[in-house]
Amino acid sequence: WQPVWGGATVLPWLNSPMATPPRNAGSSSAVRVLVRCRPLLPREASGVTATLRIDRTACTVGMGAPGSSSETRFRFDGVADPACDQADVYAIGGVSELVASTVSGYHATIFAYGQTASGKTFTMEGFEYQSDRANRPVANLQTDAAKLGLIPRAIHELFSCAA
């Protein structure tokens, strides 16, 4: 059984245990988890009965009827709702902190996990894709800067720090 509620990309941020703990984790955990919920696709929007409630302030995502025994709430280190753009996700995830840790010599990893069509590639890359003559996807490297994902933004910041 799989509820229909749009898509979510789970982005665990991993950095060295010796690095500074996440600012909002309240512990010395070296793992932070951000969930990004995308809007429903048109084909998903018809006949949807499940609901998704996102509380960015409390960093929770809930499903099921509010207040009922079927309601399930999940807490994360960060939550990005469908209204968040790529810059918001970069900030909510504290990617700048990871870049700074990397420049200081610590290891850092960001990876995306989620079901097919949940927005992992868009979140991480942000490139618009076109098909070549053989109908293979090719990234448009002239994509609008506001749409660029975590990887291009982190690389830009990394090289800016190193300059």
Coordinates of N, CA and C in Angstrom, one line a residue:
W1 N 0.8 -1.2 0.0 CA 0.0 0.0 0.0 C 0.9 1.2 0.0
Q2 N 0.6 2.1 -0.8 CA 1.4 3.4 -1.0 C 0.4 4.6 -1.0
P3 N 0.4 5.4 0.0 CA -0.5 6.6 -0.1 C -0.1 7.5 -1.2
V4 N -1.0 8.2 -1.8 CA -0.7 9.2 -2.8 C -0.7 10.6 -2.1
W5 N 0.4 11.2 -2.1 CA 0.5 12.5 -1.4 C 1.6 13.4 -2.1
G6 N 1.8 13.2 -3.3 CA 2.9 13.9 -4.0 C 4.1 13.2 -3.9
G7 N 5.2 13.8 -3.7 CA 6.5 13.1 -3.6 C 7.4 13.8 -2.6
A8 N 8.2 13.0 -2.0 CA 9.1 13.5 -1.0 C 10.5 13.0 -1.4
T9 N 11.5 13.9 -1.3 CA 12.9 13.5 -1.4 C 13.5 13.6 0.0
V10 N 14.0 12.6 0.5 CA 14.7 12.6 1.8 C 16.2 12.9 1.6
L11 N 16.7 13.9 2.2 CA 18.1 14.2 2.0 C 18.8 14.2 3.3
P12 N 19.5 13.0 3.6 CA 20.3 12.9 4.8 C 21.6 13.7 4.6
W13 N 22.0 14.6 5.5 CA 23.2 15.3 5.4 C 24.2 14.5 6.4
L14 N 25.3 14.1 5.9 CA 26.2 13.3 6.7 C 27.5 14.1 6.8
N15 N 28.0 14.4 7.9 CA 29.3 15.0 8.0 C 30.1 14.4 9.1
S16 N 31.3 14.6 9.2 CA 32.2 14.0 10.1 C 31.8 14.2 11.5
P17 N 31.9 13.1 12.4 CA 31.5 13.3 13.8 C 32.3 14.4 14.5
M18 N 33.4 14.8 14.0 CA 34.2 15.8 14.6 C 33.7 17.2 14.2
A19 N 32.9 17.3 13.2 CA 32.4 18.6 12.7 C 31.4 19.1 13.7
T20 N 31.1 20.4 13.5 CA 30.1 21.1 14.4 C 28.8 20.4 14.2
P21 N 28.1 20.1 15.4 CA 26.8 19.5 15.3 C 25.8 20.4 14.6
P22 N 24.7 19.8 14.0 CA 23.7 20.6 13.3 C 23.1 21.7 14.2
R23 N 22.8 22.8 13.7 CA 22.4 23.9 14.5 C 21.0 23.7 15.2
N24 N 20.2 22.8 14.6 CA 18.8 22.6 15.1 C 18.6 21.2 15.6
A25 N 19.7 20.4 15.7 CA 19.5 19.0 16.1 C 19.4 18.8 17.6
G26 N 20.0 19.7 18.4 CA 19.9 19.6 19.8 C 20.8 18.4 20.3
S27 N 21.5 17.8 19.5 CA 22.4 16.7 19.9 C 23.7 16.8 19.1
S28 N 24.6 15.8 19.4 CA 25.8 15.8 18.6 C 25.7 14.9 17.4
S29 N 24.6 14.6 17.0 CA 24.4 13.7 15.8 C 25.1 14.3 14.6
A30 N 25.7 13.4 13.8 CA 26.4 13.8 12.6 C 25.5 13.6 11.4
V31 N 24.3 13.1 11.6 CA 23.3 12.9 10.5 C 22.1 13.9 10.7
R32 N 21.8 14.6 9.6 CA 20.6 15.4 9.6 C 19.7 14.9 8.5
V33 N 18.4 15.0 8.6 CA 17.5 14.5 7.6 C 16.6 15.7 7.3
L34 N 16.5 16.0 6.0 CA 15.6 17.0 5.5 C 14.6 16.3 4.5
V35 N 13.4 16.6 4.6 CA 12.4 16.1 3.7 C 11.9 17.2 2.8
R36 N 11.9 17.0 1.5 CA 11.3 18.0 0.6 C 10.1 17.4 0.0
C37 N 8.9 18.0 0.1 CA 7.7 17.6 -0.5 C 7.4 18.4 -1.7
R38 N 7.2 17.7 -2.8 CA 6.9 18.4 -4.0 C 5.4 18.5 -4.2
P39 N 4.9 19.4 -5.0 CA 3.4 19.5 -5.3 C 3.0 18.2 -6.0
L40 N 1.7 18.0 -5.9 CA 1.1 16.9 -6.7 C 1.3 17.1 -8.2
L41 N 1.6 16.1 -8.9 CA 1.6 16.2 -10.4 C 0.1 16.1 -10.8
P42 N -0.2 16.7 -12.0 CA -1.6 16.7 -12.5 C -2.2 15.3 -12.5
R43 N -1.5 14.3 -12.9 CA -2.0 12.9 -12.9 C -2.3 12.4 -11.5
E44 N -1.6 12.9 -10.5 CA -1.9 12.5 -9.1 C -3.0 13.2 -8.4
A45 N -3.3 14.4 -8.9 CA -4.3 15.2 -8.2 C -5.7 14.8 -8.3
S46 N -6.1 14.0 -9.3 CA -7.5 13.5 -9.4 C -7.7 12.4 -8.5
G47 N -8.7 12.5 -7.7 CA -9.2 11.4 -6.9 C -8.3 11.2 -5.6
V48 N -7.5 12.1 -5.2 CA -6.6 12.0 -4.1 C -7.4 12.1 -2.8
T49 N -7.3 11.1 -1.9 CA -8.0 11.2 -0.6 C -7.0 11.4 0.5
A50 N -5.8 10.9 0.4 CA -4.8 11.1 1.5 C -4.4 12.5 1.5
T51 N -4.1 13.0 2.7 CA -3.6 14.4 2.9 C -2.2 14.4 3.5
L52 N -1.5 15.4 3.2 CA -0.2 15.6 3.8 C -0.2 17.0 4.4
R53 N 0.2 17.0 5.7 CA 0.2 18.3 6.4 C 1.7 18.5 6.8
I54 N 2.2 19.7 6.3 CA 3.6 20.0 6.5 C 3.7 21.2 7.5
D55 N 4.5 21.1 8.5 CA 4.7 22.1 9.5 C 6.2 22.4 9.5
R56 N 6.6 23.5 8.7 CA 8.0 23.8 8.6 C 8.6 24.3 9.9
T57 N 7.8 24.9 10.8 CA 8.3 25.4 12.0 C 8.6 24.3 13.0
A58 N 7.7 23.3 13.1 CA 7.9 22.1 13.9 C 8.7 21.0 13.3
C59 N 9.0 21.2 12.0 CA 9.8 20.2 11.2 C 9.1 18.9 11.2
T60 N 7.8 18.9 11.0 CA 7.0 17.7 10.9 C 6.2 17.5 9.7
V61 N 5.9 16.3 9.3 CA 5.0 16.0 8.2 C 4.0 15.0 8.7
G62 N 2.7 15.2 8.5 CA 1.7 14.3 9.0 C 0.8 13.8 7.9
M63 N 0.3 12.6 8.1 CA -0.6 12.0 7.1 C -1.8 11.5 7.9
G64 N -3.0 11.4 7.2 CA -4.2 10.9 7.8 C -5.0 12.0 8.4
A65 N -6.2 11.6 8.9 CA -7.1 12.6 9.4 C -6.5 13.2 10.7
P66 N -6.5 14.6 10.8 CA -5.9 15.2 11.9 C -6.6 14.8 13.2
G67 N -5.9 14.5 14.2 CA -6.4 14.1 15.5 C -7.0 12.7 15.6
S68 N -7.0 12.0 14.5 CA -7.6 10.7 14.6 C -6.5 9.6 14.9
S69 N -7.0 8.4 15.2 CA -6.0 7.4 15.4 C -5.2 7.0 14.2
S70 N -5.7 7.4 13.0 CA -5.0 7.1 11.8 C -3.9 8.1 11.4
E71 N -3.9 9.2 12.2 CA -2.9 10.2 11.9 C -1.5 9.8 12.3
T72 N -0.6 10.0 11.4 CA 0.8 9.7 11.6 C 1.7 10.9 11.4
R73 N 2.5 11.3 12.3 CA 3.4 12.4 12.2 C 4.9 12.0 12.2
F74 N 5.6 12.6 11.3 CA 7.1 12.3 11.3 C 7.8 13.6 11.5
R75 N 8.9 13.5 12.3 CA 9.7 14.7 12.6 C 11.1 14.6 11.9
F76 N 11.5 15.7 11.3 CA 12.8 15.7 10.6 C 13.6 16.9 11.1
D77 N 14.8 17.0 10.7 CA 15.7 18.1 11.1 C 15.3 19.3 10.3
G78 N 14.7 19.1 9.1 CA 14.2 20.2 8.3 C 13.1 19.7 7.3
V79 N 12.2 20.6 7.0 CA 11.1 20.3 6.1 C 10.9 21.4 5.1
A80 N 10.9 21.0 3.8 CA 10.7 21.9 2.8 C 9.4 21.6 2.1
D81 N 8.4 22.5 2.1 CA 7.1 22.3 1.6 C 7.1 22.6 0.1
P82 N 6.0 22.3 -0.6 CA 6.0 22.6 -2.1 C 6.3 24.0 -2.5
A83 N 6.1 25.0 -1.6 CA 6.3 26.4 -1.9 C 7.8 26.7 -1.9
C84 N 8.7 25.9 -1.3 CA 10.1 26.2 -1.2 C 10.8 26.1 -2.6
D85 N 11.6 27.0 -2.8 CA 12.4 27.0 -4.1 C 13.8 26.3 -3.7
Q86 N 14.6 26.2 -4.8 CA 15.9 25.6 -4.6 C 16.8 26.3 -3.6
A87 N 16.8 27.6 -3.6 CA 17.5 28.4 -2.6 C 17.1 28.1 -1.2
D88 N 15.7 28.0 -1.0 CA 15.2 27.7 0.3 C 15.7 26.3 0.8
V89 N 15.7 25.3 -0.1 CA 16.1 24.0 0.3 C 17.6 24.0 0.7
Y90 N 18.4 24.8 -0.1 CA 19.8 24.9 0.3 C 20.0 25.5 1.7
A91 N 19.2 26.5 2.0 CA 19.3 27.2 3.3 C 18.8 26.3 4.4
I92 N 17.6 25.7 4.2 CA 17.0 24.8 5.2 C 17.9 23.6 5.5
G93 N 18.6 23.1 4.5 CA 19.5 22.0 4.7 C 20.8 22.3 5.3
G94 N 21.1 23.6 5.4 CA 22.4 24.0 6.0 C 23.6 23.6 5.1
V95 N 23.4 23.6 3.8 CA 24.5 23.2 2.9 C 25.7 24.1 3.0
S96 N 25.5 25.3 3.3 CA 26.6 26.2 3.4 C 27.5 25.8 4.6
E97 N 26.9 25.3 5.7 CA 27.7 24.8 6.8 C 28.5 23.5 6.4
L98 N 27.9 22.7 5.6 CA 28.7 21.5 5.1 C 29.8 21.9 4.2
V99 N 29.6 22.9 3.3 CA 30.7 23.4 2.5 C 31.8 24.0 3.4
A100 N 31.4 24.8 4.4 CA 32.5 25.3 5.3 C 33.2 24.2 6.0
S101 N 32.5 23.2 6.4 CA 33.2 22.0 7.1 C 34.1 21.4 6.1
T102 N 33.7 21.2 4.9 CA 34.6 20.6 3.9 C 35.9 21.4 3.7
V103 N 35.7 22.8 3.6 CA 36.9 23.6 3.4 C 37.8 23.5 4.6
S104 N 37.2 23.2 5.8 CA 38.0 23.1 7.0 C 38.7 21.7 7.1
G105 N 38.4 20.8 6.2 CA 39.0 19.5 6.1 C 38.2 18.4 6.6
Y106 N 36.9 18.6 6.8 CA 36.0 17.5 7.2 C 35.3 16.9 6.0
H107 N 34.9 15.7 6.1 CA 34.1 15.0 5.1 C 32.7 15.4 5.2
A108 N 32.0 15.6 4.1 CA 30.5 15.8 4.1 C 29.9 15.1 2.9
T109 N 28.7 14.6 3.2 CA 28.0 13.9 2.1 C 26.5 14.3 2.2
I110 N 26.0 14.5 1.0 CA 24.5 14.8 0.8 C 24.0 13.8 -0.2
F111 N 23.0 13.0 0.2 CA 22.4 12.1 -0.8 C 20.9 12.2 -0.7
A112 N 20.3 11.9 -1.9 CA 18.9 12.0 -2.0 C 18.3 10.6 -2.1
Y113 N 17.2 10.4 -1.3 CA 16.6 9.1 -1.3 C 15.1 9.3 -1.5
G114 N 14.4 8.6 -2.3 CA 13.0 8.7 -2.5 C 12.5 7.9 -3.6
Q115 N 11.2 7.8 -3.7 CA 10.6 6.9 -4.8 C 10.8 7.6 -6.1
T116 N 10.6 6.8 -7.2 CA 10.7 7.4 -8.5 C 9.7 8.6 -8.7
A117 N 10.2 9.6 -9.3 CA 9.5 10.8 -9.6 C 9.2 11.7 -8.4
S118 N 10.0 11.5 -7.3 CA 9.8 12.3 -6.1 C 10.5 13.6 -6.1
G119 N 11.4 13.8 -7.1 CA 12.1 15.1 -7.2 C 13.6 15.1 -6.8
K120 N 14.2 13.9 -6.7 CA 15.6 13.8 -6.3 C 16.5 14.5 -7.3
T121 N 16.4 14.2 -8.6 CA 17.3 14.8 -9.6 C 17.1 16.3 -9.6
F122 N 15.9 16.8 -9.6 CA 15.6 18.2 -9.6 C 16.2 18.9 -8.4
T123 N 16.1 18.3 -7.2 CA 16.6 18.8 -6.0 C 18.1 18.9 -6.0
M124 N 18.8 17.8 -6.4 CA 20.2 17.7 -6.4 C 20.9 18.5 -7.6
E125 N 20.3 18.5 -8.8 CA 20.9 19.1 -9.9 C 20.1 20.4 -10.3
G126 N 18.9 20.3 -10.6 CA 18.0 21.4 -11.0 C 18.1 21.7 -12.4
F127 N 18.9 21.0 -13.2 CA 19.0 21.3 -14.6 C 17.7 20.9 -15.4
E128 N 17.4 21.7 -16.4 CA 16.4 21.3 -17.3 C 17.0 20.4 -18.3
Y129 N 16.3 19.4 -18.7 CA 16.8 18.4 -19.6 C 16.1 18.4 -21.0
Q130 N 16.9 18.2 -22.0 CA 16.4 18.1 -23.4 C 16.8 16.8 -24.0
S131 N 16.2 16.4 -25.0 CA 16.5 15.1 -25.7 C 17.5 15.4 -26.8
D132 N 18.5 14.5 -27.0 CA 19.4 14.6 -28.1 C 18.8 13.8 -29.3
R133 N 19.5 13.7 -30.4 CA 19.0 13.0 -31.6 C 18.7 11.6 -31.3
A134 N 19.3 10.9 -30.4 CA 19.1 9.5 -30.1 C 18.0 9.4 -28.9
N135 N 17.4 10.6 -28.6 CA 16.3 10.6 -27.6 C 16.8 10.3 -26.2
R136 N 18.1 10.7 -26.0 CA 18.7 10.5 -24.6 C 18.6 11.9 -23.9
P137 N 18.4 11.9 -22.6 CA 18.4 13.2 -21.9 C 19.7 13.9 -21.8
V138 N 19.8 15.2 -22.1 CA 21.0 15.9 -22.0 C 20.7 17.2 -21.2
A139 N 21.5 17.4 -20.2 CA 21.3 18.6 -19.3 C 21.6 19.9 -20.0
N140 N 20.7 20.8 -19.8 CA 20.9 22.2 -20.4 C 21.7 22.9 -19.3
L141 N 22.9 23.2 -19.6 CA 23.8 23.9 -18.7 C 23.5 25.3 -18.6
Q142 N 22.6 25.8 -19.4 CA 22.2 27.2 -19.4 C 20.9 27.4 -18.6
T143 N 20.6 26.5 -17.8 CA 19.4 26.5 -16.9 C 19.5 27.8 -16.0
D144 N 18.3 28.4 -15.8 CA 18.2 29.6 -15.0 C 18.8 29.3 -13.6
A145 N 19.6 30.2 -13.2 CA 20.4 30.0 -11.9 C 19.4 29.8 -10.7
A146 N 18.2 30.3 -10.7 CA 17.3 30.1 -9.6 C 16.8 28.7 -9.5
K147 N 16.9 27.9 -10.6 CA 16.5 26.6 -10.6 C 17.6 25.6 -10.3
L148 N 18.8 26.0 -10.2 CA 19.9 25.1 -9.9 C 19.8 24.5 -8.6
G149 N 20.2 23.2 -8.5 CA 20.0 22.4 -7.3 C 21.2 22.5 -6.3
L150 N 21.2 21.6 -5.4 CA 22.2 21.6 -4.3 C 23.6 21.5 -4.8
I151 N 23.8 20.6 -5.8 CA 25.2 20.3 -6.3 C 25.8 21.5 -6.9
P152 N 25.2 22.1 -7.9 CA 25.8 23.3 -8.6 C 26.0 24.5 -7.6
R153 N 25.1 24.6 -6.7 CA 25.2 25.7 -5.7 C 26.3 25.4 -4.7
A154 N 26.5 24.2 -4.3 CA 27.6 23.8 -3.3 C 28.9 24.0 -4.0
I155 N 29.0 23.5 -5.3 CA 30.3 23.7 -6.0 C 30.6 25.1 -6.2
H156 N 29.7 26.0 -6.5 CA 29.9 27.4 -6.7 C 30.4 28.0 -5.4
E157 N 29.8 27.6 -4.3 CA 30.2 28.1 -3.0 C 31.6 27.6 -2.6
L158 N 31.8 26.3 -2.9 CA 33.1 25.7 -2.6 C 34.3 26.5 -3.3
F159 N 34.1 26.7 -4.6 CA 35.1 27.5 -5.3 C 35.2 28.9 -4.9
S160 N 34.1 29.5 -4.5 CA 34.2 30.9 -4.0 C 35.0 30.9 -2.7
C161 N 34.8 29.9 -1.8 CA 35.6 29.9 -0.6 C 37.1 29.7 -0.8
A162 N 37.4 28.9 -1.9 CA 38.8 28.5 -2.2 C 39.5 29.7 -2.9
A163 N 38.7 30.6 -3.5 CA 39.3 31.7 -4.2 C 40.0 32.7 -3.4

